Amino acid sequence: AQSVAQPEDQVNVAEGNPLTVKCTYSVSGNPYLFWYVQYPNRGLQFLLKYITGDNLVKGSYGFEAEFNKSQTSFHLKKPSALVSDSALYFCAVRAANAGKSTFGDGTTLTVKP
Amino acid sequence: GAGVSQTPSNKVTEKGKYVELRCDPISGHTALYWYRQSLGQGPEFLIYFQGTGAADDSGLPNDRFFAVRPEGSVSTLKIQRTERGDSAVYLCASSDLGLAGDTQYFGPGTRLTVL
């Protein structure tokens, strides 16, 4: 079975400050990890993914995420937050032989001016 | 290019009725996925197609739910004898080859309300 935990329902940061949205996972074998963002009344938009290779992956809109195998984590980061980054963020995991993704329950990011 | 589209965007029905939700994947994508998202939760996997066949339907909650993809492109999710607990946003996604590392691209969803 595969699972994802996003321990924070809400993250608040000031504009210009760094942000981190946490994600831990459980899966058999090598994980495939994804971050998506969801704006109100919109579908999920892909941000970035980890498949193999460099533990630090870079994605859209200046976001990056660090894969840590020993801690089974895949935290989303951005060096300098923008008000427009305010949205709902989902982490997802997939096993190597699986088509389905398992998602966390999401973290609401609020960036205040 | 065109993304994943879903119709209708909203569907209101009465308990016990039958509904069909449609998904048009990105052209050329082999794999198609259905998820259900309830308020305050992440998307929950329902079923995954590789071409015309259902490769994994382990997420379908019961036999009232059924999905088809007869020509390997458009898919329809069918729900019989709807219940109030079926109310949710139904999301469709597609990916190029259906490999584990492929990105799944999501449509805007169909919001189903069962009265």
JSON list of C-alpha atoms in Angstrom, two decimals:
[
{"chain": "A", "resi": 1, "resn": "ALA", "atom": "CA", "xyz": [0.00, 0.00, 0.00]},
{"chain": "A", "resi": 2, "resn": "GLN", "atom": "CA", "xyz": [1.15, 3.53, -0.65]},
{"chain": "A", "resi": 3, "resn": "SER", "atom": "CA", "xyz": [0.36, 6.62, 1.40]},
{"chain": "A", "resi": 4, "resn": "VAL", "atom": "CA", "xyz": [1.19, 10.30, 1.72]},
{"chain": "A", "resi": 5, "resn": "ALA", "atom": "CA", "xyz": [1.10, 12.56, 4.74]},
{"chain": "A", "resi": 6, "resn": "GLN", "atom": "CA", "xyz": [1.02, 16.33, 4.61]},
{"chain": "A", "resi": 7, "resn": "PRO", "atom": "CA", "xyz": [1.31, 17.18, 8.30]},
{"chain": "A", "resi": 8, "resn": "GLU", "atom": "CA", "xyz": [0.31, 20.83, 7.99]},
{"chain": "A", "resi": 9, "resn": "ASP", "atom": "CA", "xyz": [-3.20, 21.81, 6.93]},
{"chain": "A", "resi": 10, "resn": "GLN", "atom": "CA", "xyz": [-2.11, 25.43, 6.65]},
{"chain": "A", "resi": 11, "resn": "VAL", "atom": "CA", "xyz": [1.17, 27.26, 6.07]},
{"chain": "A", "resi": 12, "resn": "ASN", "atom": "CA", "xyz": [1.41, 31.03, 6.40]},
{"chain": "A", "resi": 13, "resn": "VAL", "atom": "CA", "xyz": [4.40, 33.02, 5.20]},
{"chain": "A", "resi": 14, "resn": "ALA", "atom": "CA", "xyz": [5.18, 36.64, 4.44]},
{"chain": "A", "resi": 15, "resn": "GLU", "atom": "CA", "xyz": [5.86, 37.69, 0.87]},
{"chain": "A", "resi": 16, "resn": "GLY", "atom": "CA", "xyz": [9.56, 37.52, 0.10]},
{"chain": "A", "resi": 17, "resn": "ASN", "atom": "CA", "xyz": [10.27, 34.91, 2.77]},
{"chain": "A", "resi": 18, "resn": "PRO", "atom": "CA", "xyz": [11.20, 31.32, 1.97]},
{"chain": "A", "resi": 19, "resn": "LEU", "atom": "CA", "xyz": [8.45, 28.73, 2.13]},
{"chain": "A", "resi": 20, "resn": "THR", "atom": "CA", "xyz": [8.37, 25.00, 2.82]},
{"chain": "A", "resi": 21, "resn": "VAL", "atom": "CA", "xyz": [5.41, 22.66, 2.45]},
{"chain": "A", "resi": 22, "resn": "LYS", "atom": "CA", "xyz": [6.07, 19.26, 3.98]},
{"chain": "A", "resi": 23, "resn": "CYS", "atom": "CA", "xyz": [5.34, 15.82, 2.58]},
{"chain": "A", "resi": 24, "resn": "THR", "atom": "CA", "xyz": [6.26, 12.33, 3.75]},
{"chain": "A", "resi": 25, "resn": "TYR", "atom": "CA", "xyz": [5.38, 9.13, 1.95]},
{"chain": "A", "resi": 26, "resn": "SER", "atom": "CA", "xyz": [5.25, 5.37, 2.22]},
{"chain": "A", "resi": 27, "resn": "VAL", "atom": "CA", "xyz": [5.56, 3.06, -0.78]},
{"chain": "A", "resi": 28, "resn": "SER", "atom": "CA", "xyz": [7.07, -0.30, -1.68]},
{"chain": "A", "resi": 29, "resn": "GLY", "atom": "CA", "xyz": [10.20, 0.02, -3.77]},
{"chain": "A", "resi": 30, "resn": "ASN", "atom": "CA", "xyz": [11.43, 3.17, -5.42]},
{"chain": "A", "resi": 31, "resn": "PRO", "atom": "CA", "xyz": [9.02, 6.08, -5.19]},
{"chain": "A", "resi": 32, "resn": "TYR", "atom": "CA", "xyz": [7.81, 8.40, -7.91]},
{"chain": "A", "resi": 33, "resn": "LEU", "atom": "CA", "xyz": [6.86, 11.69, -6.26]},
{"chain": "A", "resi": 34, "resn": "PHE", "atom": "CA", "xyz": [4.83, 14.62, -7.53]},
{"chain": "A", "resi": 35, "resn": "TRP", "atom": "CA", "xyz": [3.66, 18.05, -6.42]},
{"chain": "A", "resi": 36, "resn": "TYR", "atom": "CA", "xyz": [0.50, 19.67, -7.75]},
{"chain": "A", "resi": 37, "resn": "VAL", "atom": "CA", "xyz": [-1.13, 23.04, -7.06]},
{"chain": "A", "resi": 38, "resn": "GLN", "atom": "CA", "xyz": [-4.86, 23.72, -7.09]},
{"chain": "A", "resi": 39, "resn": "TYR", "atom": "CA", "xyz": [-6.40, 27.17, -7.37]},
{"chain": "A", "resi": 40, "resn": "PRO", "atom": "CA", "xyz": [-10.07, 27.72, -6.40]},
{"chain": "A", "resi": 41, "resn": "ASN", "atom": "CA", "xyz": [-12.48, 26.05, -8.82]},
{"chain": "A", "resi": 42, "resn": "ARG", "atom": "CA", "xyz": [-9.62, 24.84, -10.98]},
{"chain": "A", "resi": 43, "resn": "GLY", "atom": "CA", "xyz": [-8.10, 21.45, -11.68]},
{"chain": "A", "resi": 44, "resn": "LEU", "atom": "CA", "xyz": [-4.74, 20.31, -10.40]},
{"chain": "A", "resi": 45, "resn": "GLN", "atom": "CA", "xyz": [-1.70, 21.81, -12.10]},
{"chain": "A", "resi": 46, "resn": "PHE", "atom": "CA", "xyz": [1.57, 19.89, -12.18]},
{"chain": "A", "resi": 47, "resn": "LEU", "atom": "CA", "xyz": [4.53, 21.60, -10.50]},
{"chain": "A", "resi": 48, "resn": "LEU", "atom": "CA", "xyz": [7.36, 19.08, -10.43]},
{"chain": "A", "resi": 49, "resn": "LYS", "atom": "CA", "xyz": [8.30, 15.44, -10.00]},
{"chain": "A", "resi": 50, "resn": "TYR", "atom": "CA", "xyz": [11.06, 13.18, -8.76]},
{"chain": "A", "resi": 51, "resn": "ILE", "atom": "CA", "xyz": [11.77, 9.99, -10.69]},
{"chain": "A", "resi": 52, "resn": "THR", "atom": "CA", "xyz": [15.46, 9.30, -10.22]},
{"chain": "A", "resi": 53, "resn": "GLY", "atom": "CA", "xyz": [18.78, 11.10, -10.12]},
{"chain": "A", "resi": 54, "resn": "ASP", "atom": "CA", "xyz": [19.47, 14.40, -8.40]},
{"chain": "A", "resi": 55, "resn": "ASN", "atom": "CA", "xyz": [17.64, 14.69, -5.10]},
{"chain": "A", "resi": 56, "resn": "LEU", "atom": "CA", "xyz": [16.85, 18.35, -5.72]},
{"chain": "A", "resi": 57, "resn": "VAL", "atom": "CA", "xyz": [14.31, 18.83, -8.49]},
{"chain": "A", "resi": 58, "resn": "LYS", "atom": "CA", "xyz": [13.26, 22.16, -9.95]},
{"chain": "A", "resi": 59, "resn": "GLY", "atom": "CA", "xyz": [9.83, 22.87, -11.32]},
{"chain": "A", "resi": 60, "resn": "SER", "atom": "CA", "xyz": [7.43, 25.54, -12.44]},
{"chain": "A", "resi": 61, "resn": "TYR", "atom": "CA", "xyz": [7.13, 29.06, -10.98]},
{"chain": "A", "resi": 62, "resn": "GLY", "atom": "CA", "xyz": [10.43, 28.85, -9.09]},
{"chain": "A", "resi": 63, "resn": "PHE", "atom": "CA", "xyz": [9.41, 25.89, -6.93]},
{"chain": "A", "resi": 64, "resn": "GLU", "atom": "CA", "xyz": [11.78, 23.09, -6.05]},
{"chain": "A", "resi": 65, "resn": "ALA", "atom": "CA", "xyz": [11.60, 19.96, -3.93]},
{"chain": "A", "resi": 66, "resn": "GLU", "atom": "CA", "xyz": [14.13, 17.83, -2.15]},
{"chain": "A", "resi": 67, "resn": "PHE", "atom": "CA", "xyz": [13.87, 14.05, -2.11]},
{"chain": "A", "resi": 68, "resn": "ASN", "atom": "CA", "xyz": [15.21, 12.49, 1.09]},
{"chain": "A", "resi": 69, "resn": "LYS", "atom": "CA", "xyz": [15.13, 8.71, 0.97]},
{"chain": "A", "resi": 70, "resn": "SER", "atom": "CA", "xyz": [16.19, 8.11, 4.58]},
{"chain": "A", "resi": 71, "resn": "GLN", "atom": "CA", "xyz": [13.46, 10.39, 5.89]},
{"chain": "A", "resi": 72, "resn": "THR", "atom": "CA", "xyz": [10.97, 9.35, 3.18]},
{"chain": "A", "resi": 73, "resn": "SER", "atom": "CA", "xyz": [10.23, 13.01, 2.55]},
{"chain": "A", "resi": 74, "resn": "PHE", "atom": "CA", "xyz": [9.70, 15.22, -0.46]},
{"chain": "A", "resi": 75, "resn": "HIS", "atom": "CA", "xyz": [9.28, 18.77, 0.86]},
{"chain": "A", "resi": 76, "resn": "LEU", "atom": "CA", "xyz": [8.29, 21.57, -1.51]},
{"chain": "A", "resi": 77, "resn": "LYS", "atom": "CA", "xyz": [10.30, 24.79, -1.25]},
{"chain": "A", "resi": 78, "resn": "LYS", "atom": "CA", "xyz": [10.61, 28.23, -2.76]},
{"chain": "A", "resi": 79, "resn": "PRO", "atom": "CA", "xyz": [13.30, 30.75, -1.82]},
{"chain": "A", "resi": 80, "resn": "SER", "atom": "CA", "xyz": [11.05, 33.82, -2.02]},
{"chain": "A", "resi": 81, "resn": "ALA", "atom": "CA", "xyz": [7.26, 33.52, -1.75]},
{"chain": "A", "resi": 82, "resn": "LEU", "atom": "CA", "xyz": [4.82, 35.58, -3.80]},
{"chain": "A", "resi": 83, "resn": "VAL", "atom": "CA", "xyz": [1.24, 36.49, -2.88]},
{"chain": "A", "resi": 84, "resn": "SER", "atom": "CA", "xyz": [0.19, 34.72, -6.08]},
{"chain": "A", "resi": 85, "resn": "ASP", "atom": "CA", "xyz": [1.61, 31.45, -4.69]},
{"chain": "A", "resi": 86, "resn": "SER", "atom": "CA", "xyz": [-1.35, 31.30, -2.30]},
{"chain": "A", "resi": 87, "resn": "ALA", "atom": "CA", "xyz": [-3.19, 28.09, -3.18]},
{"chain": "A", "resi": 88, "resn": "LEU", "atom": "CA", "xyz": [-3.78, 24.48, -2.15]},
{"chain": "A", "resi": 89, "resn": "TYR", "atom": "CA", "xyz": [-0.80, 22.17, -2.65]},
{"chain": "A", "resi": 90, "resn": "PHE", "atom": "CA", "xyz": [-0.93, 18.39, -3.00]},
{"chain": "A", "resi": 91, "resn": "CYS", "atom": "CA", "xyz": [1.86, 15.86, -2.77]},
{"chain": "A", "resi": 92, "resn": "ALA", "atom": "CA", "xyz": [1.40, 12.48, -4.50]},
{"chain": "A", "resi": 93, "resn": "VAL", "atom": "CA", "xyz": [3.30, 9.20, -4.65]},
{"chain": "A", "resi": 94, "resn": "ARG", "atom": "CA", "xyz": [3.26, 6.36, -7.12]},
{"chain": "A", "resi": 95, "resn": "ALA", "atom": "CA", "xyz": [4.95, 2.98, -6.93]},
{"chain": "A", "resi": 96, "resn": "ALA", "atom": "CA", "xyz": [7.16, 1.85, -9.79]},
{"chain": "A", "resi": 97, "resn": "ASN", "atom": "CA", "xyz": [4.63, -0.68, -11.06]},
{"chain": "A", "resi": 98, "resn": "ALA", "atom": "CA", "xyz": [1.51, 1.36, -10.41]},
{"chain": "A", "resi": 99, "resn": "GLY", "atom": "CA", "xyz": [-0.51, 3.65, -12.60]},
{"chain": "A", "resi": 100, "resn": "LYS", "atom": "CA", "xyz": [-2.50, 5.19, -9.79]},
{"chain": "A", "resi": 101, "resn": "SER", "atom": "CA", "xyz": [-1.30, 8.07, -7.66]},
{"chain": "A", "resi": 102, "resn": "THR", "atom": "CA", "xyz": [-2.01, 8.40, -3.95]},
{"chain": "A", "resi": 103, "resn": "PHE", "atom": "CA", "xyz": [-2.44, 11.98, -2.80]},
{"chain": "A", "resi": 104, "resn": "GLY", "atom": "CA", "xyz": [-2.10, 13.71, 0.53]},
{"chain": "A", "resi": 105, "resn": "ASP", "atom": "CA", "xyz": [-4.98, 15.77, 1.89]},
{"chain": "A", "resi": 106, "resn": "GLY", "atom": "CA", "xyz": [-3.36, 19.01, 0.84]},
{"chain": "A", "resi": 107, "resn": "THR", "atom": "CA", "xyz": [-1.78, 22.05, 2.47]},
{"chain": "A", "resi": 108, "resn": "THR", "atom": "CA", "xyz": [-3.22, 25.52, 2.09]},
{"chain": "A", "resi": 109, "resn": "LEU", "atom": "CA", "xyz": [-0.46, 28.04, 1.55]},
{"chain": "A", "resi": 110, "resn": "THR", "atom": "CA", "xyz": [-1.22, 31.67, 2.33]},
{"chain": "A", "resi": 111, "resn": "VAL", "atom": "CA", "xyz": [1.34, 34.31, 1.44]},
{"chain": "A", "resi": 112, "resn": "LYS", "atom": "CA", "xyz": [0.65, 37.67, 3.03]},
{"chain": "A", "resi": 113, "resn": "PRO", "atom": "CA", "xyz": [1.90, 40.96, 1.56]},
{"chain": "B", "resi": 1, "resn": "GLY", "atom": "CA", "xyz": [-2.41, 22.49, -27.19]},
{"chain": "B", "resi": 2, "resn": "ALA", "atom": "CA", "xyz": [-5.73, 21.43, -25.73]},
{"chain": "B", "resi": 3, "resn": "GLY", "atom": "CA", "xyz": [-5.69, 19.98, -22.26]},
{"chain": "B", "resi": 4, "resn": "VAL", "atom": "CA", "xyz": [-7.97, 17.45, -20.63]},
{"chain": "B", "resi": 5, "resn": "SER", "atom": "CA", "xyz": [-11.60, 18.48, -20.82]},
{"chain": "B", "resi": 6, "resn": "GLN", "atom": "CA", "xyz": [-14.54, 17.22, -18.78]},
{"chain": "B", "resi": 7, "resn": "THR", "atom": "CA", "xyz": [-18.26, 17.61, -19.27]},
{"chain": "B", "resi": 8, "resn": "PRO", "atom": "CA", "xyz": [-20.48, 18.66, -17.70]},
{"chain": "B", "resi": 9, "resn": "SER", "atom": "CA", "xyz": [-18.69, 21.03, -15.35]},
{"chain": "B", "resi": 10, "resn": "ASN", "atom": "CA", "xyz": [-21.55, 20.72, -12.88]},
{"chain": "B", "resi": 11, "resn": "LYS", "atom": "CA", "xyz": [-24.19, 18.05, -12.48]},
{"chain": "B", "resi": 12, "resn": "VAL", "atom": "CA", "xyz": [-27.06, 18.10, -10.01]},
{"chain": "B", "resi": 13, "resn": "THR", "atom": "CA", "xyz": [-29.15, 14.98, -9.73]},
{"chain": "B", "resi": 14, "resn": "GLU", "atom": "CA", "xyz": [-31.57, 13.33, -7.38]},
{"chain": "B", "resi": 15, "resn": "LYS", "atom": "CA", "xyz": [-30.84, 10.34, -5.21]},
{"chain": "B", "resi": 16, "resn": "GLY", "atom": "CA", "xyz": [-31.40, 7.12, -7.13]},
{"chain": "B", "resi": 17, "resn": "LYS", "atom": "CA", "xyz": [-30.80, 8.60, -10.60]},
{"chain": "B", "resi": 18, "resn": "TYR", "atom": "CA", "xyz": [-28.18, 7.51, -13.13]},
{"chain": "B", "resi": 19, "resn": "VAL", "atom": "CA", "xyz": [-25.41, 9.88, -14.26]},
{"chain": "B", "resi": 20, "resn": "GLU", "atom": "CA", "xyz": [-22.67, 9.86, -16.86]},
{"chain": "B", "resi": 21, "resn": "LEU", "atom": "CA", "xyz": [-19.54, 11.99, -16.68]},
{"chain": "B", "resi": 22, "resn": "ARG", "atom": "CA", "xyz": [-17.35, 12.44, -19.74]},
{"chain": "B", "resi": 23, "resn": "CYS", "atom": "CA", "xyz": [-13.61, 12.94, -20.10]},
{"chain": "B", "resi": 24, "resn": "ASP", "atom": "CA", "xyz": [-11.66, 13.95, -23.22]},
{"chain": "B", "resi": 25, "resn": "PRO", "atom": "CA", "xyz": [-7.96, 13.29, -22.64]},
{"chain": "B", "resi": 26, "resn": "ILE", "atom": "CA", "xyz": [-5.03, 15.04, -24.25]},
{"chain": "B", "resi": 27, "resn": "SER", "atom": "CA", "xyz": [-4.78, 13.82, -27.83]},
{"chain": "B", "resi": 28, "resn": "GLY", "atom": "CA", "xyz": [-2.47, 10.84, -28.16]},
{"chain": "B", "resi": 29, "resn": "HIS", "atom": "CA", "xyz": [-2.32, 10.02, -24.47]},
{"chain": "B", "resi": 30, "resn": "THR", "atom": "CA", "xyz": [-2.55, 6.30, -23.91]},
{"chain": "B", "resi": 31, "resn": "ALA", "atom": "CA", "xyz": [-3.43, 6.32, -20.24]},
{"chain": "B", "resi": 32, "resn": "LEU", "atom": "CA", "xyz": [-6.52, 7.83, -18.60]},
{"chain": "B", "resi": 33, "resn": "TYR", "atom": "CA", "xyz": [-7.34, 8.05, -14.90]},
{"chain": "B", "resi": 34, "resn": "TRP", "atom": "CA", "xyz": [-10.42, 8.87, -12.86]},
{"chain": "B", "resi": 35, "resn": "TYR", "atom": "CA", "xyz": [-10.18, 10.30, -9.35]},
{"chain": "B", "resi": 36, "resn": "ARG", "atom": "CA", "xyz": [-12.77, 11.60, -6.89]},
{"chain": "B", "resi": 37, "resn": "GLN", "atom": "CA", "xyz": [-12.12, 14.57, -4.61]},
{"chain": "B", "resi": 38, "resn": "SER", "atom": "CA", "xyz": [-14.28, 15.26, -1.60]},
{"chain": "B", "resi": 39, "resn": "LEU", "atom": "CA", "xyz": [-14.20, 18.56, 0.25]},
{"chain": "B", "resi": 40, "resn": "GLY", "atom": "CA", "xyz": [-11.06, 18.98, 2.30]},
{"chain": "B", "resi": 41, "resn": "GLN", "atom": "CA", "xyz": [-9.40, 15.87, 0.91]},
{"chain": "B", "resi": 42, "resn": "GLY", "atom": "CA", "xyz": [-6.96, 14.97, -1.80]},
{"chain": "B", "resi": 43, "resn": "PRO", "atom": "CA", "xyz": [-7.99, 13.17, -4.95]},
{"chain": "B", "resi": 44, "resn": "GLU", "atom": "CA", "xyz": [-8.84, 9.51, -4.42]},
{"chain": "B", "resi": 45, "resn": "PHE", "atom": "CA", "xyz": [-8.05, 7.02, -7.18]},
{"chain": "B", "resi": 46, "resn": "LEU", "atom": "CA", "xyz": [-10.97, 5.26, -8.86]},
{"chain": "B", "resi": 47, "resn": "ILE", "atom": "CA", "xyz": [-9.84, 3.58, -12.08]},
{"chain": "B", "resi": 48, "resn": "TYR", "atom": "CA", "xyz": [-7.04, 3.67, -14.66]},
{"chain": "B", "resi": 49, "resn": "PHE", "atom": "CA", "xyz": [-7.19, 2.77, -18.37]},
{"chain": "B", "resi": 50, "resn": "GLN", "atom": "CA", "xyz": [-4.31, 1.75, -20.56]},
{"chain": "B", "resi": 51, "resn": "GLY", "atom": "CA", "xyz": [-5.77, 2.07, -24.03]},
{"chain": "B", "resi": 52, "resn": "THR", "atom": "CA", "xyz": [-9.26, 0.60, -24.08]},
{"chain": "B", "resi": 53, "resn": "GLY", "atom": "CA", "xyz": [-8.84, -1.71, -21.12]},
{"chain": "B", "resi": 54, "resn": "ALA", "atom": "CA", "xyz": [-9.10, -1.01, -17.41]},
{"chain": "B", "resi": 55, "resn": "ALA", "atom": "CA", "xyz": [-5.63, -1.72, -16.04]},
{"chain": "B", "resi": 56, "resn": "ASP", "atom": "CA", "xyz": [-6.60, -1.08, -12.41]},
{"chain": "B", "resi": 57, "resn": "ASP", "atom": "CA", "xyz": [-10.15, -0.59, -11.13]},
{"chain": "B", "resi": 58, "resn": "SER", "atom": "CA", "xyz": [-9.34, -1.22, -7.49]},
{"chain": "B", "resi": 59, "resn": "GLY", "atom": "CA", "xyz": [-10.54, 2.22, -6.43]},
{"chain": "B", "resi": 60, "resn": "LEU", "atom": "CA", "xyz": [-14.14, 1.89, -7.60]},
{"chain": "B", "resi": 61, "resn": "PRO", "atom": "CA", "xyz": [-16.13, 1.97, -4.35]},
{"chain": "B", "resi": 62, "resn": "ASN", "atom": "CA", "xyz": [-18.84, -0.51, -5.38]},
{"chain": "B", "resi": 63, "resn": "ASP", "atom": "CA", "xyz": [-20.63, -1.98, -8.35]},
{"chain": "B", "resi": 64, "resn": "ARG", "atom": "CA", "xyz": [-22.73, 1.15, -8.87]},
{"chain": "B", "resi": 65, "resn": "PHE", "atom": "CA", "xyz": [-19.65, 2.71, -10.44]},
{"chain": "B", "resi": 66, "resn": "PHE", "atom": "CA", "xyz": [-18.49, 1.73, -13.91]},
{"chain": "B", "resi": 67, "resn": "ALA", "atom": "CA", "xyz": [-16.25, 3.33, -16.52]},
{"chain": "B", "resi": 68, "resn": "VAL", "atom": "CA", "xyz": [-15.57, 2.68, -20.19]},
{"chain": "B", "resi": 69, "resn": "ARG", "atom": "CA", "xyz": [-13.13, 3.84, -22.82]},
{"chain": "B", "resi": 70, "resn": "PRO", "atom": "CA", "xyz": [-14.28, 1.98, -25.93]},
{"chain": "B", "resi": 71, "resn": "GLU", "atom": "CA", "xyz": [-11.99, 3.57, -28.52]},
{"chain": "B", "resi": 72, "resn": "GLY", "atom": "CA", "xyz": [-9.03, 4.34, -26.32]},
{"chain": "B", "resi": 73, "resn": "SER", "atom": "CA", "xyz": [-9.71, 8.05, -26.21]},
{"chain": "B", "resi": 74, "resn": "VAL", "atom": "CA", "xyz": [-12.84, 9.51, -24.59]},
{"chain": "B", "resi": 75, "resn": "SER", "atom": "CA", "xyz": [-13.94, 7.90, -21.34]},
{"chain": "B", "resi": 76, "resn": "THR", "atom": "CA", "xyz": [-17.27, 7.89, -19.53]},
{"chain": "B", "resi": 77, "resn": "LEU", "atom": "CA", "xyz": [-17.72, 7.33, -15.81]},
{"chain": "B", "resi": 78, "resn": "LYS", "atom": "CA", "xyz": [-21.16, 5.93, -15.05]},
{"chain": "B", "resi": 79, "resn": "ILE", "atom": "CA", "xyz": [-22.83, 5.95, -11.67]},
{"chain": "B", "resi": 80, "resn": "GLN", "atom": "CA", "xyz": [-26.05, 4.04, -11.09]},
{"chain": "B", "resi": 81, "resn": "ARG", "atom": "CA", "xyz": [-28.56, 4.63, -8.30]},
{"chain": "B", "resi": 82, "resn": "THR", "atom": "CA", "xyz": [-26.71, 7.69, -7.06]},
{"chain": "B", "resi": 83, "resn": "GLU", "atom": "CA", "xyz": [-26.47, 8.33, -3.33]},
{"chain": "B", "resi": 84, "resn": "ARG", "atom": "CA", "xyz": [-25.84, 11.55, -1.44]},
{"chain": "B", "resi": 85, "resn": "GLY", "atom": "CA", "xyz": [-22.42, 10.25, -0.49]},
{"chain": "B", "resi": 86, "resn": "ASP", "atom": "CA", "xyz": [-21.45, 10.23, -4.16]},
{"chain": "B", "resi": 87, "resn": "SER", "atom": "CA", "xyz": [-21.40, 14.04, -4.14]},
{"chain": "B", "resi": 88, "resn": "ALA", "atom": "CA", "xyz": [-17.85, 15.13, -4.94]},
{"chain": "B", "resi": 89, "resn": "VAL", "atom": "CA", "xyz": [-15.68, 16.55, -7.69]},
{"chain": "B", "resi": 90, "resn": "TYR", "atom": "CA", "xyz": [-14.77, 13.87, -10.21]},
{"chain": "B", "resi": 91, "resn": "LEU", "atom": "CA", "xyz": [-11.40, 14.48, -11.80]},
{"chain": "B", "resi": 92, "resn": "CYS", "atom": "CA", "xyz": [-10.01, 12.95, -14.95]},
{"chain": "B", "resi": 93, "resn": "ALA", "atom": "CA", "xyz": [-6.34, 12.86, -15.89]},
{"chain": "B", "resi": 94, "resn": "SER", "atom": "CA", "xyz": [-4.32, 11.53, -18.79]},
{"chain": "B", "resi": 95, "resn": "SER", "atom": "CA", "xyz": [-0.68, 10.68, -19.34]},
{"chain": "B", "resi": 96, "resn": "ASP", "atom": "CA", "xyz": [1.45, 9.81, -22.33]},
{"chain": "B", "resi": 97, "resn": "LEU", "atom": "CA", "xyz": [2.23, 6.13, -21.85]},
{"chain": "B", "resi": 98, "resn": "GLY", "atom": "CA", "xyz": [0.92, 5.32, -18.40]},
{"chain": "B", "resi": 99, "resn": "LEU", "atom": "CA", "xyz": [4.39, 4.72, -16.99]},
{"chain": "B", "resi": 100, "resn": "ALA", "atom": "CA", "xyz": [4.96, 5.39, -13.30]},
{"chain": "B", "resi": 101, "resn": "GLY", "atom": "CA", "xyz": [7.16, 8.38, -14.03]},
{"chain": "B", "resi": 102, "resn": "ASP", "atom": "CA", "xyz": [4.76, 9.99, -16.50]},
{"chain": "B", "resi": 103, "resn": "THR", "atom": "CA", "xyz": [3.09, 13.22, -15.47]},
{"chain": "B", "resi": 104, "resn": "GLN", "atom": "CA", "xyz": [-0.67, 12.97, -15.12]},
{"chain": "B", "resi": 105, "resn": "TYR", "atom": "CA", "xyz": [-2.42, 16.05, -16.50]},
{"chain": "B", "resi": 106, "resn": "PHE", "atom": "CA", "xyz": [-5.74, 16.83, -14.90]},
{"chain": "B", "resi": 107, "resn": "GLY", "atom": "CA", "xyz": [-8.96, 18.25, -16.25]},
{"chain": "B", "resi": 108, "resn": "PRO", "atom": "CA", "xyz": [-11.03, 20.88, -14.41]},
{"chain": "B", "resi": 109, "resn": "GLY", "atom": "CA", "xyz": [-13.37, 18.28, -12.95]},
{"chain": "B", "resi": 110, "resn": "THR", "atom": "CA", "xyz": [-17.11, 17.65, -12.80]},
{"chain": "B", "resi": 111, "resn": "ARG", "atom": "CA", "xyz": [-18.81, 18.70, -9.61]},
{"chain": "B", "resi": 112, "resn": "LEU", "atom": "CA", "xyz": [-21.54, 16.16, -8.86]},
{"chain": "B", "resi": 113, "resn": "THR", "atom": "CA", "xyz": [-24.24, 17.04, -6.35]},
{"chain": "B", "resi": 114, "resn": "VAL", "atom": "CA", "xyz": [-26.74, 14.37, -5.36]},
{"chain": "B", "resi": 115, "resn": "LEU", "atom": "CA", "xyz": [-29.82, 15.79, -3.64]}
]
